[in-house]
mmCIF file of C-alpha atoms in Angstrom:
data_model
loop_
_atom_site.group_PDB
_atom_site.id
_atom_site.type_symbol
_atom_site.label_atom_id
_atom_site.label_comp_id
_atom_site.label_asym_id
_atom_site.label_seq_id
_atom_site.Cartn_x
_atom_site.Cartn_y
_atom_site.Cartn_z
ATOM 1 C CA MET A 21 -143.189 -26.829 -162.376
ATOM 2 C CA THR A 22 -144.223 -23.259 -161.205
ATOM 3 C CA SER A 23 -145.448 -22.020 -157.882
ATOM 4 C CA ASP A 24 -149.141 -22.194 -158.762
ATOM 5 C CA THR A 25 -149.951 -24.865 -156.305
ATOM 6 C CA ALA A 26 -147.530 -24.093 -153.391
ATOM 7 C CA SER A 27 -145.389 -21.138 -152.376
ATOM 8 C CA ARG A 28 -142.394 -22.573 -150.690
ATOM 9 C CA ALA A 29 -139.358 -24.581 -152.051
ATOM 10 C CA TRP A 30 -136.555 -26.259 -150.220
ATOM 11 C CA VAL A 31 -132.975 -26.711 -151.402
ATOM 12 C CA ILE A 32 -130.343 -28.773 -149.429
ATOM 13 C CA GLY A 33 -126.782 -27.881 -150.044
ATOM 14 C CA ALA A 34 -125.589 -24.313 -151.010
ATOM 15 C CA GLY A 35 -122.694 -25.329 -153.389
ATOM 16 C CA LEU A 36 -123.059 -23.882 -156.818
ATOM 17 C CA ALA A 37 -125.391 -26.618 -157.899
ATOM 18 C CA GLY A 38 -127.817 -25.778 -154.958
ATOM 19 C CA LEU A 39 -127.656 -22.178 -155.417
ATOM 20 C CA SER A 40 -128.248 -22.460 -159.295
ATOM 21 C CA ALA A 41 -131.297 -24.594 -158.452
ATOM 22 C CA ALA A 42 -132.621 -22.056 -155.826
ATOM 23 C CA VAL A 43 -132.216 -19.123 -158.212
ATOM 24 C CA ARG A 44 -134.023 -21.025 -160.891
ATOM 25 C CA LEU A 45 -136.821 -21.813 -158.491
ATOM 26 C CA ALA A 46 -137.052 -18.183 -157.160
ATOM 27 C CA GLY A 47 -137.240 -16.978 -160.639
ATOM 28 C CA LEU A 48 -140.350 -19.129 -161.128
ATOM 29 C CA GLY A 49 -141.963 -17.531 -158.066
ATOM 30 C CA TRP A 50 -141.206 -19.993 -155.298
ATOM 31 C CA SER A 51 -140.144 -18.640 -151.888
ATOM 32 C CA VAL A 52 -136.866 -20.607 -151.420
ATOM 33 C CA THR A 53 -135.083 -21.725 -148.251
ATOM 34 C CA VAL A 54 -131.552 -23.135 -148.709
ATOM 35 C CA PHE A 55 -129.927 -25.178 -146.023
ATOM 36 C CA GLU A 56 -126.009 -25.398 -145.762
ATOM 37 C CA ALA A 57 -124.192 -27.541 -143.191
ATOM 38 C CA ALA A 58 -121.039 -25.264 -143.605
ATOM 39 C CA GLY A 59 -120.908 -21.725 -142.316
ATOM 40 C CA GLN A 60 -120.814 -20.068 -145.786
ATOM 41 C CA PRO A 61 -122.206 -20.808 -149.180
ATOM 42 C CA GLY A 62 -120.270 -21.991 -152.226
ATOM 43 C CA GLY A 63 -119.249 -25.577 -151.325
ATOM 44 C CA ARG A 64 -116.078 -26.376 -153.083
ATOM 45 C CA CYS A 65 -116.232 -23.020 -154.990
ATOM 46 C CA ARG A 66 -115.584 -20.537 -152.144
ATOM 47 C CA SER A 67 -113.166 -18.086 -150.884
ATOM 48 C CA PHE A 68 -111.907 -17.166 -147.472
ATOM 49 C CA HIS A 69 -109.241 -14.952 -145.705
ATOM 50 C CA ASP A 70 -106.275 -17.052 -144.843
ATOM 51 C CA SER A 71 -104.557 -15.621 -141.622
ATOM 52 C CA ALA A 72 -101.263 -17.300 -142.318
ATOM 53 C CA LEU A 73 -100.901 -15.619 -145.878
ATOM 54 C CA ASP A 74 -103.085 -12.649 -144.920
ATOM 55 C CA ARG A 75 -104.724 -13.020 -148.352
ATOM 56 C CA THR A 76 -108.057 -13.989 -149.667
ATOM 57 C CA ILE A 77 -107.719 -17.214 -151.439
ATOM 58 C CA ASP A 78 -110.079 -19.739 -152.965
ATOM 59 C CA ASN A 79 -110.380 -23.262 -151.300
ATOM 60 C CA GLY A 80 -109.736 -24.670 -154.839
ATOM 61 C CA ASN A 81 -108.914 -23.225 -158.432
ATOM 62 C CA HIS A 82 -111.322 -23.997 -161.123
ATOM 63 C CA LEU A 83 -110.573 -23.737 -164.971
ATOM 64 C CA LEU A 84 -113.750 -21.988 -165.856
ATOM 65 C CA LEU A 85 -114.211 -21.531 -169.650
ATOM 66 C CA SER A 86 -116.694 -18.916 -171.111
ATOM 67 C CA GLY A 87 -118.651 -21.710 -172.850
ATOM 68 C CA ASN A 88 -119.903 -23.062 -169.476
ATOM 69 C CA ARG A 89 -123.411 -22.320 -170.033
ATOM 70 C CA SER A 90 -124.574 -23.269 -166.454
ATOM 71 C CA ALA A 91 -121.935 -21.019 -164.748
ATOM 72 C CA MET A 92 -122.481 -18.136 -166.940
ATOM 73 C CA ALA A 93 -126.296 -18.487 -166.557
ATOM 74 C CA LEU A 94 -126.106 -18.365 -162.804
ATOM 75 C CA LEU A 95 -123.883 -15.143 -163.088
ATOM 76 C CA ARG A 96 -126.230 -13.572 -165.578
ATOM 77 C CA ASP A 97 -129.368 -14.489 -163.514
ATOM 78 C CA VAL A 98 -128.174 -13.088 -160.180
ATOM 79 C CA GLY A 99 -126.630 -9.936 -161.887
ATOM 80 C CA ALA A 100 -123.129 -10.409 -160.492
ATOM 81 C CA PRO A 101 -121.040 -7.148 -160.885
ATOM 82 C CA ASP A 102 -118.022 -7.768 -163.081
ATOM 83 C CA PRO A 103 -117.268 -11.155 -161.578
ATOM 84 C CA LEU A 104 -114.629 -12.586 -163.932
ATOM 85 C CA ILE A 105 -111.419 -11.781 -165.600
ATOM 86 C CA GLU A 106 -111.848 -13.174 -169.253
ATOM 87 C CA VAL A 107 -108.987 -14.010 -171.485
ATOM 88 C CA ALA A 108 -109.960 -12.651 -174.790
ATOM 89 C CA PRO A 109 -109.295 -13.694 -177.404
ATOM 90 C CA ALA A 110 -109.020 -17.194 -176.135
ATOM 91 C CA ARG A 111 -105.370 -18.475 -175.465
ATOM 92 C CA ILE A 112 -104.223 -21.255 -173.022
ATOM 93 C CA PRO A 113 -100.509 -21.525 -172.714
ATOM 94 C CA PHE A 114 -98.616 -24.717 -172.029
ATOM 95 C CA ILE A 115 -94.963 -25.510 -170.936
ATOM 96 C CA ASP A 116 -93.578 -29.024 -171.165
ATOM 97 C CA LEU A 117 -91.260 -29.309 -168.379
ATOM 98 C CA GLY A 118 -89.458 -32.293 -169.611
ATOM 99 C CA SER A 119 -88.643 -31.031 -173.140
ATOM 100 C CA GLY A 120 -88.960 -27.136 -172.438
ATOM 101 C CA ALA A 121 -91.397 -27.031 -175.381
ATOM 102 C CA ARG A 122 -93.883 -23.968 -175.191
ATOM 103 C CA TRP A 123 -97.110 -23.615 -177.117
ATOM 104 C CA THR A 124 -100.336 -21.806 -176.878
ATOM 105 C CA LEU A 125 -103.757 -23.041 -178.000
ATOM 106 C CA ARG A 126 -105.592 -20.387 -179.864
ATOM 107 C CA PRO A 127 -108.967 -21.583 -181.313
ATOM 108 C CA ASN A 128 -110.639 -19.708 -184.057
ATOM 109 C CA ARG A 129 -114.093 -17.962 -184.151
ATOM 110 C CA GLY A 130 -116.977 -19.969 -185.355
ATOM 111 C CA PRO A 131 -117.818 -23.713 -184.995
ATOM 112 C CA LEU A 132 -115.462 -25.010 -187.711
ATOM 113 C CA PRO A 133 -112.226 -25.709 -186.021
ATOM 114 C CA TRP A 134 -109.890 -24.823 -188.685
ATOM 115 C CA TRP A 135 -107.379 -23.924 -185.854
ATOM 116 C CA VAL A 136 -106.267 -27.509 -185.844
ATOM 117 C CA CYS A 137 -105.068 -26.858 -189.422
ATOM 118 C CA ALA A 138 -102.712 -24.192 -188.178
ATOM 119 C CA PRO A 139 -99.221 -25.251 -186.732
ATOM 120 C CA GLY A 140 -99.099 -22.079 -184.706
ATOM 121 C CA ARG A 141 -102.475 -22.573 -183.149
ATOM 122 C CA ARG A 142 -102.306 -26.234 -182.164
ATOM 123 C CA VAL A 143 -100.008 -28.619 -180.134
ATOM 124 C CA PRO A 144 -96.622 -28.754 -181.725
ATOM 125 C CA ASP A 145 -95.512 -31.697 -183.784
ATOM 126 C CA THR A 146 -99.152 -32.808 -184.460
ATOM 127 C CA GLY A 147 -101.176 -33.074 -187.573
ATOM 128 C CA LEU A 148 -104.714 -32.511 -188.605
ATOM 129 C CA ALA A 149 -105.433 -36.344 -188.598
ATOM 130 C CA ASP A 150 -104.449 -36.583 -185.033
ATOM 131 C CA TYR A 151 -107.291 -34.241 -183.902
ATOM 132 C CA ALA A 152 -109.842 -36.065 -186.182
ATOM 133 C CA ALA A 153 -109.758 -38.785 -183.394
ATOM 134 C CA ALA A 154 -111.901 -36.484 -181.307
ATOM 135 C CA LEU A 155 -114.964 -37.800 -183.264
ATOM 136 C CA LYS A 156 -114.536 -41.146 -181.499
ATOM 137 C CA LEU A 157 -115.718 -39.539 -178.128
ATOM 138 C CA ARG A 158 -119.317 -39.834 -179.341
ATOM 139 C CA ARG A 159 -119.069 -43.592 -179.514
ATOM 140 C CA ALA A 160 -116.364 -44.212 -176.748
ATOM 141 C CA GLY A 161 -118.426 -46.709 -174.949
ATOM 142 C CA ASP A 162 -116.683 -47.878 -171.734
ATOM 143 C CA ARG A 163 -113.246 -46.950 -172.940
ATOM 144 C CA THR A 164 -110.963 -44.625 -171.045
ATOM 145 C CA VAL A 165 -109.453 -41.598 -172.289
ATOM 146 C CA ALA A 166 -105.934 -43.369 -172.455
ATOM 147 C CA GLU A 167 -107.522 -46.221 -174.377
ATOM 148 C CA LEU A 168 -109.166 -44.015 -176.743
ATOM 149 C CA PHE A 169 -106.411 -41.476 -177.487
ATOM 150 C CA ASP A 170 -102.878 -42.842 -176.433
ATOM 151 C CA GLY A 171 -100.459 -43.954 -179.200
ATOM 152 C CA PRO A 172 -97.095 -45.564 -179.491
ATOM 153 C CA PRO A 173 -94.058 -43.775 -177.808
ATOM 154 C CA GLY A 174 -92.711 -41.138 -179.937
ATOM 155 C CA SER A 175 -95.915 -40.860 -182.214
ATOM 156 C CA ALA A 176 -97.784 -37.706 -183.087
ATOM 157 C CA ARG A 177 -100.783 -39.428 -181.271
ATOM 158 C CA ARG A 178 -98.878 -39.884 -178.102
ATOM 159 C CA ARG A 179 -97.806 -36.270 -178.189
ATOM 160 C CA LEU A 180 -101.304 -35.073 -178.668
ATOM 161 C CA TYR A 181 -102.390 -37.410 -175.907
ATOM 162 C CA GLU A 182 -99.761 -36.104 -173.365
ATOM 163 C CA ARG A 183 -100.082 -32.562 -174.286
ATOM 164 C CA PHE A 184 -103.922 -32.225 -174.950
ATOM 165 C CA TRP A 185 -106.129 -35.061 -174.062
ATOM 166 C CA GLU A 186 -104.474 -36.135 -170.820
ATOM 167 C CA PRO A 187 -104.427 -32.736 -169.243
ATOM 168 C CA MET A 188 -107.739 -31.735 -170.365
ATOM 169 C CA ALA A 189 -109.323 -35.177 -169.290
ATOM 170 C CA VAL A 190 -107.638 -34.793 -165.732
ATOM 171 C CA ALA A 191 -108.824 -31.063 -165.457
ATOM 172 C CA VAL A 192 -112.417 -31.910 -166.555
ATOM 173 C CA LEU A 193 -112.926 -35.249 -164.967
ATOM 174 C CA ASN A 194 -110.648 -35.002 -161.941
ATOM 175 C CA THR A 195 -109.751 -38.516 -162.792
ATOM 176 C CA GLU A 196 -106.508 -39.959 -164.217
ATOM 177 C CA ALA A 197 -106.753 -40.486 -167.982
ATOM 178 C CA ALA A 198 -105.969 -44.214 -167.621
ATOM 179 C CA ALA A 199 -109.321 -44.593 -165.578
ATOM 180 C CA GLY A 200 -111.406 -41.598 -166.761
ATOM 181 C CA ALA A 201 -114.489 -42.410 -168.960
ATOM 182 C CA ALA A 202 -113.773 -40.955 -172.398
ATOM 183 C CA ARG A 203 -117.457 -40.487 -173.122
ATOM 184 C CA LEU A 204 -117.997 -38.011 -170.408
ATOM 185 C CA LEU A 205 -115.453 -35.563 -172.457
ATOM 186 C CA TRP A 206 -118.024 -35.349 -175.376
ATOM 187 C CA PRO A 207 -120.451 -32.969 -173.672
ATOM 188 C CA VAL A 208 -117.410 -30.658 -172.992
ATOM 189 C CA MET A 209 -116.315 -30.854 -176.691
ATOM 190 C CA ALA A 210 -119.760 -29.987 -177.873
ATOM 191 C CA GLU A 211 -120.347 -27.201 -175.277
ATOM 192 C CA ILE A 212 -116.706 -25.615 -175.580
ATOM 193 C CA LEU A 213 -114.420 -26.716 -178.255
ATOM 194 C CA LEU A 214 -116.989 -27.045 -181.113
ATOM 195 C CA ARG A 215 -118.386 -23.659 -180.548
ATOM 196 C CA GLY A 216 -115.206 -21.689 -181.273
ATOM 197 C CA GLU A 217 -113.095 -19.165 -179.673
ATOM 198 C CA THR A 218 -115.744 -17.265 -177.759
ATOM 199 C CA ALA A 219 -116.546 -20.385 -175.750
ATOM 200 C CA PHE A 220 -112.930 -21.317 -175.137
ATOM 201 C CA ARG A 221 -111.949 -18.163 -173.145
ATOM 202 C CA PRO A 222 -110.548 -18.790 -169.810
ATOM 203 C CA CYS A 223 -112.197 -17.045 -166.947
ATOM 204 C CA ILE A 224 -110.696 -16.354 -163.440
ATOM 205 C CA ALA A 225 -112.668 -15.110 -160.431
ATOM 206 C CA ARG A 226 -111.819 -11.449 -160.121
ATOM 207 C CA THR A 227 -111.644 -11.246 -156.418
ATOM 208 C CA GLY A 228 -112.550 -14.713 -155.356
ATOM 209 C CA LEU A 229 -115.087 -17.520 -155.940
ATOM 210 C CA SER A 230 -117.278 -16.322 -153.220
ATOM 211 C CA GLU A 231 -117.407 -12.777 -154.265
ATOM 212 C CA SER A 232 -118.090 -13.837 -157.915
ATOM 213 C CA PHE A 233 -120.634 -16.708 -157.468
ATOM 214 C CA ALA A 234 -121.929 -17.577 -154.023
ATOM 215 C CA ASP A 235 -122.357 -14.301 -152.405
ATOM 216 C CA PRO A 236 -124.179 -12.476 -155.236
ATOM 217 C CA ALA A 237 -126.454 -15.564 -155.582
ATOM 218 C CA VAL A 238 -127.418 -15.442 -151.820
ATOM 219 C CA ALA A 239 -127.891 -11.700 -151.980
ATOM 220 C CA TRP A 240 -130.061 -12.115 -155.048
ATOM 221 C CA LEU A 241 -132.155 -14.894 -153.367
ATOM 222 C CA GLU A 242 -132.615 -12.869 -149.941
ATOM 223 C CA ALA A 243 -133.638 -9.682 -151.942
ATOM 224 C CA ARG A 244 -136.659 -11.875 -153.245
ATOM 225 C CA GLY A 245 -137.737 -13.092 -150.057
ATOM 226 C CA GLY A 246 -135.549 -16.288 -150.016
ATOM 227 C CA ARG A 247 -133.708 -17.536 -146.735
ATOM 228 C CA PHE A 248 -130.327 -18.834 -146.483
ATOM 229 C CA ARG A 249 -129.641 -20.833 -143.535
ATOM 230 C CA PRO A 250 -125.828 -21.539 -143.080
ATOM 231 C CA GLY A 251 -124.664 -23.932 -140.334
ATOM 232 C CA VAL A 252 -127.810 -25.952 -140.588
ATOM 233 C CA ARG A 253 -127.324 -29.566 -141.561
ATOM 234 C CA ILE A 254 -130.292 -31.579 -142.744
ATOM 235 C CA ARG A 255 -130.007 -34.867 -140.562
ATOM 236 C CA SER A 256 -132.846 -36.669 -141.884
ATOM 237 C CA VAL A 257 -135.725 -36.574 -144.546
ATOM 238 C CA SER A 258 -139.108 -37.948 -143.806
ATOM 239 C CA PHE A 259 -141.631 -39.361 -146.469
ATOM 240 C CA GLY A 260 -145.188 -39.582 -146.831
ATOM 241 C CA ASP A 261 -147.395 -40.626 -149.785
ATOM 242 C CA ALA A 262 -144.228 -41.055 -151.939
ATOM 243 C CA ALA A 263 -143.126 -37.367 -151.375
ATOM 244 C CA VAL A 264 -140.961 -35.573 -148.821
ATOM 245 C CA SER A 265 -143.125 -34.619 -145.735
ATOM 246 C CA ALA A 266 -140.624 -33.074 -143.377
ATOM 247 C CA LEU A 267 -137.024 -32.190 -142.960
ATOM 248 C CA ASN A 268 -134.891 -32.488 -139.855
ATOM 249 C CA ALA A 269 -133.069 -29.213 -139.992
ATOM 250 C CA GLY A 270 -130.446 -29.148 -137.348
ATOM 251 C CA GLY A 271 -132.841 -30.698 -134.787
ATOM 252 C CA GLU A 272 -135.721 -28.491 -135.983
ATOM 253 C CA ALA A 273 -138.640 -30.212 -137.699
ATOM 254 C CA VAL A 274 -139.550 -28.396 -140.877
ATOM 255 C CA ALA A 275 -142.917 -29.543 -142.458
ATOM 256 C CA VAL A 276 -142.956 -29.802 -146.303
ATOM 257 C CA ALA A 277 -146.350 -29.365 -147.699
ATOM 258 C CA PRO A 278 -147.595 -31.429 -150.637
ATOM 259 C CA GLY A 279 -146.524 -29.870 -153.863
ATOM 260 C CA GLU A 280 -143.413 -28.128 -152.341
ATOM 261 C CA PRO A 281 -140.342 -29.165 -154.208
ATOM 262 C CA VAL A 282 -137.233 -30.380 -152.364
ATOM 263 C CA VAL A 283 -133.885 -30.230 -154.172
ATOM 264 C CA SER A 284 -130.952 -32.221 -152.778
ATOM 265 C CA ALA A 285 -127.666 -30.727 -153.913
ATOM 266 C CA VAL A 286 -125.140 -32.502 -151.719
ATOM 267 C CA PRO A 287 -122.116 -34.660 -152.140
ATOM 268 C CA PRO A 288 -122.710 -38.488 -152.627
ATOM 269 C CA ALA A 289 -121.923 -39.514 -149.149
ATOM 270 C CA ALA A 290 -124.425 -37.018 -147.632
ATOM 271 C CA CYS A 291 -126.946 -38.133 -150.343
ATOM 272 C CA ALA A 292 -126.553 -41.739 -149.293
ATOM 273 C CA ALA A 293 -127.100 -40.877 -145.496
ATOM 274 C CA LEU A 294 -130.395 -38.874 -146.374
ATOM 275 C CA PHE A 295 -131.733 -41.162 -149.239
ATOM 276 C CA PRO A 296 -130.460 -44.756 -148.498
ATOM 277 C CA ASP A 297 -132.403 -46.161 -151.442
ATOM 278 C CA VAL A 298 -130.426 -43.870 -153.997
ATOM 279 C CA ALA A 299 -127.420 -45.647 -155.461
ATOM 280 C CA THR A 300 -124.384 -43.269 -155.007
ATOM 281 C CA PRO A 301 -120.751 -43.714 -156.245
ATOM 282 C CA ALA A 302 -118.340 -45.160 -153.840
ATOM 283 C CA GLU A 303 -114.948 -44.112 -155.312
ATOM 284 C CA TYR A 304 -113.621 -40.579 -155.190
ATOM 285 C CA ARG A 305 -110.555 -38.476 -156.348
ATOM 286 C CA PRO A 306 -108.857 -35.658 -154.393
ATOM 287 C CA ILE A 307 -107.729 -32.177 -155.543
ATOM 288 C CA VAL A 308 -104.747 -30.454 -153.994
ATOM 289 C CA ASN A 309 -104.224 -26.801 -154.284
ATOM 290 C CA LEU A 310 -101.366 -24.700 -153.238
ATOM 291 C CA HIS A 311 -101.370 -20.933 -152.773
ATOM 292 C CA TYR A 312 -98.019 -19.015 -152.736
ATOM 293 C CA VAL A 313 -97.495 -15.285 -152.011
ATOM 294 C CA VAL A 314 -95.173 -14.215 -154.641
ATOM 295 C CA GLY A 315 -95.029 -10.535 -154.342
ATOM 296 C CA GLU A 316 -95.910 -7.609 -156.737
ATOM 297 C CA GLY A 317 -94.769 -7.378 -160.244
ATOM 298 C CA VAL A 318 -94.895 -11.136 -161.076
ATOM 299 C CA ALA A 319 -96.296 -12.418 -164.336
ATOM 300 C CA LEU A 320 -96.620 -15.976 -165.501
ATOM 301 C CA PRO A 321 -94.755 -16.855 -168.815
ATOM 302 C CA GLY A 322 -96.738 -15.752 -171.653
ATOM 303 C CA GLY A 323 -98.269 -12.846 -169.696
ATOM 304 C CA LEU A 324 -101.657 -14.421 -169.214
ATOM 305 C CA PRO A 325 -103.217 -15.328 -165.711
ATOM 306 C CA LEU A 326 -103.063 -19.023 -166.162
ATOM 307 C CA LEU A 327 -100.549 -21.544 -167.456
ATOM 308 C CA SER A 328 -100.558 -25.275 -167.882
ATOM 309 C CA LEU A 329 -97.503 -27.450 -167.111
ATOM 310 C CA ILE A 330 -96.926 -30.806 -168.727
ATOM 311 C CA GLY A 331 -94.884 -33.562 -167.245
ATOM 312 C CA GLY A 332 -94.570 -32.427 -163.486
ATOM 313 C CA THR A 333 -96.412 -32.471 -160.284
ATOM 314 C CA ALA A 334 -98.253 -29.103 -160.697
ATOM 315 C CA GLN A 335 -100.815 -28.996 -163.491
ATOM 316 C CA TRP A 336 -102.300 -25.732 -163.664
ATOM 317 C CA LEU A 337 -101.097 -22.224 -162.436
ATOM 318 C CA PHE A 338 -103.303 -19.144 -161.809
ATOM 319 C CA LEU A 339 -102.007 -15.725 -160.827
ATOM 320 C CA ARG A 340 -104.324 -13.260 -159.286
ATOM 321 C CA GLY A 341 -102.659 -10.287 -157.692
ATOM 322 C CA ASP A 342 -99.667 -11.502 -155.662
ATOM 323 C CA VAL A 343 -100.897 -14.974 -155.052
ATOM 324 C CA LEU A 344 -99.864 -17.720 -157.367
ATOM 325 C CA SER A 345 -102.272 -20.848 -156.929
ATOM 326 C CA VAL A 346 -101.596 -24.234 -158.328
ATOM 327 C CA THR A 347 -103.963 -27.156 -158.976
ATOM 328 C CA ILE A 348 -103.216 -30.756 -158.903
ATOM 329 C CA SER A 349 -106.293 -32.715 -159.956
ATOM 330 C CA ALA A 350 -106.530 -36.419 -159.252
ATOM 331 C CA GLY A 351 -103.630 -35.934 -156.996
ATOM 332 C CA VAL A 352 -103.874 -39.320 -154.979
ATOM 333 C CA ALA A 353 -100.079 -39.528 -154.284
ATOM 334 C CA GLU A 354 -99.932 -35.633 -153.576
ATOM 335 C CA ALA A 355 -102.605 -35.665 -151.321
ATOM 336 C CA GLY A 356 -100.725 -37.919 -148.793
ATOM 337 C CA LEU A 357 -97.340 -35.744 -148.910
ATOM 338 C CA PRO A 358 -96.264 -33.502 -146.181
ATOM 339 C CA HIS A 359 -97.152 -29.997 -146.973
ATOM 340 C CA ASP A 360 -93.713 -28.631 -146.935
ATOM 341 C CA ARG A 361 -92.164 -31.355 -149.080
ATOM 342 C CA LEU A 362 -95.158 -30.778 -151.623
ATOM 343 C CA ALA A 363 -94.849 -27.013 -151.581
ATOM 344 C CA ALA A 364 -90.938 -27.270 -152.234
ATOM 345 C CA THR A 365 -91.379 -29.637 -155.188
ATOM 346 C CA VAL A 366 -94.085 -27.553 -156.803
ATOM 347 C CA TRP A 367 -92.282 -24.270 -156.378
ATOM 348 C CA GLU A 368 -89.181 -25.909 -158.085
ATOM 349 C CA GLU A 369 -91.250 -26.740 -161.064
ATOM 350 C CA ILE A 370 -92.552 -23.183 -161.105
ATOM 351 C CA ARG A 371 -88.845 -22.059 -161.215
ATOM 352 C CA ARG A 372 -88.274 -24.405 -164.093
ATOM 353 C CA ALA A 373 -91.112 -23.180 -166.026
ATOM 354 C CA ALA A 374 -89.843 -19.696 -165.487
ATOM 355 C CA GLY A 375 -86.351 -20.745 -166.719
ATOM 356 C CA ALA A 376 -87.957 -22.376 -169.785
ATOM 357 C CA ALA A 377 -89.871 -19.178 -170.693
ATOM 358 C CA GLY A 378 -87.582 -16.472 -169.566
ATOM 359 C CA PRO A 379 -87.850 -14.113 -166.471
ATOM 360 C CA VAL A 380 -91.316 -13.953 -165.026
ATOM 361 C CA ARG A 381 -91.100 -10.466 -163.538
ATOM 362 C CA SER A 382 -89.515 -7.187 -164.489
ATOM 363 C CA GLY A 383 -86.653 -7.982 -162.227
ATOM 364 C CA PRO A 384 -85.249 -11.360 -161.233
ATOM 365 C CA VAL A 385 -86.802 -14.692 -161.442
ATOM 366 C CA PRO A 386 -88.590 -15.668 -158.035
ATOM 367 C CA PRO A 387 -85.934 -16.608 -155.443
ATOM 368 C CA ARG A 388 -85.130 -20.199 -154.768
ATOM 369 C CA PRO A 389 -86.611 -20.136 -151.128
ATOM 370 C CA VAL A 390 -90.027 -21.443 -151.116
ATOM 371 C CA PRO A 391 -92.381 -18.379 -150.437
ATOM 372 C CA SER A 392 -95.226 -18.563 -147.873
ATOM 373 C CA CYS A 393 -97.631 -21.231 -149.002
ATOM 374 C CA ARG A 394 -101.003 -22.701 -147.921
ATOM 375 C CA VAL A 395 -101.800 -26.218 -149.010
ATOM 376 C CA ILE A 396 -105.370 -27.240 -149.241
ATOM 377 C CA THR A 397 -106.442 -30.864 -149.908
ATOM 378 C CA GLU A 398 -109.913 -31.938 -150.732
ATOM 379 C CA LYS A 399 -109.800 -35.641 -150.200
ATOM 380 C CA ARG A 400 -113.193 -36.438 -151.652
ATOM 381 C CA ALA A 401 -113.285 -33.457 -154.025
ATOM 382 C CA THR A 402 -115.195 -35.300 -156.805
ATOM 383 C CA ILE A 403 -116.297 -39.079 -157.733
ATOM 384 C CA ALA A 404 -113.853 -40.809 -159.812
ATOM 385 C CA GLN A 405 -115.537 -40.468 -163.234
ATOM 386 C CA THR A 406 -114.641 -43.948 -164.401
ATOM 387 C CA PRO A 407 -116.851 -46.073 -166.894
ATOM 388 C CA ALA A 408 -118.106 -48.227 -163.874
ATOM 389 C CA GLN A 409 -119.375 -45.145 -162.039
#
């Protein structure tokens, strides 16, 4: 659709989905207005200044890979200036807290994944045949990730499941592998892993998620006549002739002319309130993030800005400046823990990881007392991506 028949377009929600839709519409010539109930854009991909830490932190950490076409297209379309720190060539380091084993995934260039044949590039104590099981994703049906990939205790299949498939599934689906729909991993395989090293590079927001994504998108829209209206909740949607005819924008009646597109990019609960006839998922999963101020001169084991931990509470560590951030996806139990207890548990795991890999700074290992920490829990971060939903 183009703007031949109407000039205005309306977007409800200024998360990355809503902003991406708004940018696409504006690129086609529409005059776009974006409504956002919160006071800033970005949704669950935003940053803010935390007064207790006196640092800019993200509300949640996101493992972004360079092969994510949608995210990279948004950055390209709005001309975001130098928004990401990219790990090139692609490397993702892991530490198993139980065994102390360390390894780094290092995919090769090109679509043929010969890296799974090289012991130094793949998960240790696994073989080529174990990776061939990935082809089952295309016909996974209603099986869960665990049902598709887990194996007997002590087997190479179990090791690959625990050290690759399970952490990947939890990170991608934000759903425990025992419940997560395996078939939803196939698009990720096709978009990332089967395109080689250049699509597998981890990317981290250079300053913050807002500065990298939302702020440049809003600035780009406004420079082209678009409007961003923060703090304005769409309370209801009116219909006429099988199309949206009006929006109740914070008590203001906004008329929608025939032919003007309206895009809803809101979470399922908000969608159900606006569009009662639309079936929405009813089950959710949380994400818990912790942000520690660790001081200058700290480096993660392996010298990269990220690290995956296996066998503990913490799953992913991200280092930006002197803030060490931790992600716990599908953290149902962790979401209910007292913050000080959770911060202490995770900090001890970080110390164990440092001990498994040697010193993490040019001086001593981080001291035992837990440093200043902010815990952020998104209780309904995503839907539960189960076969039923």
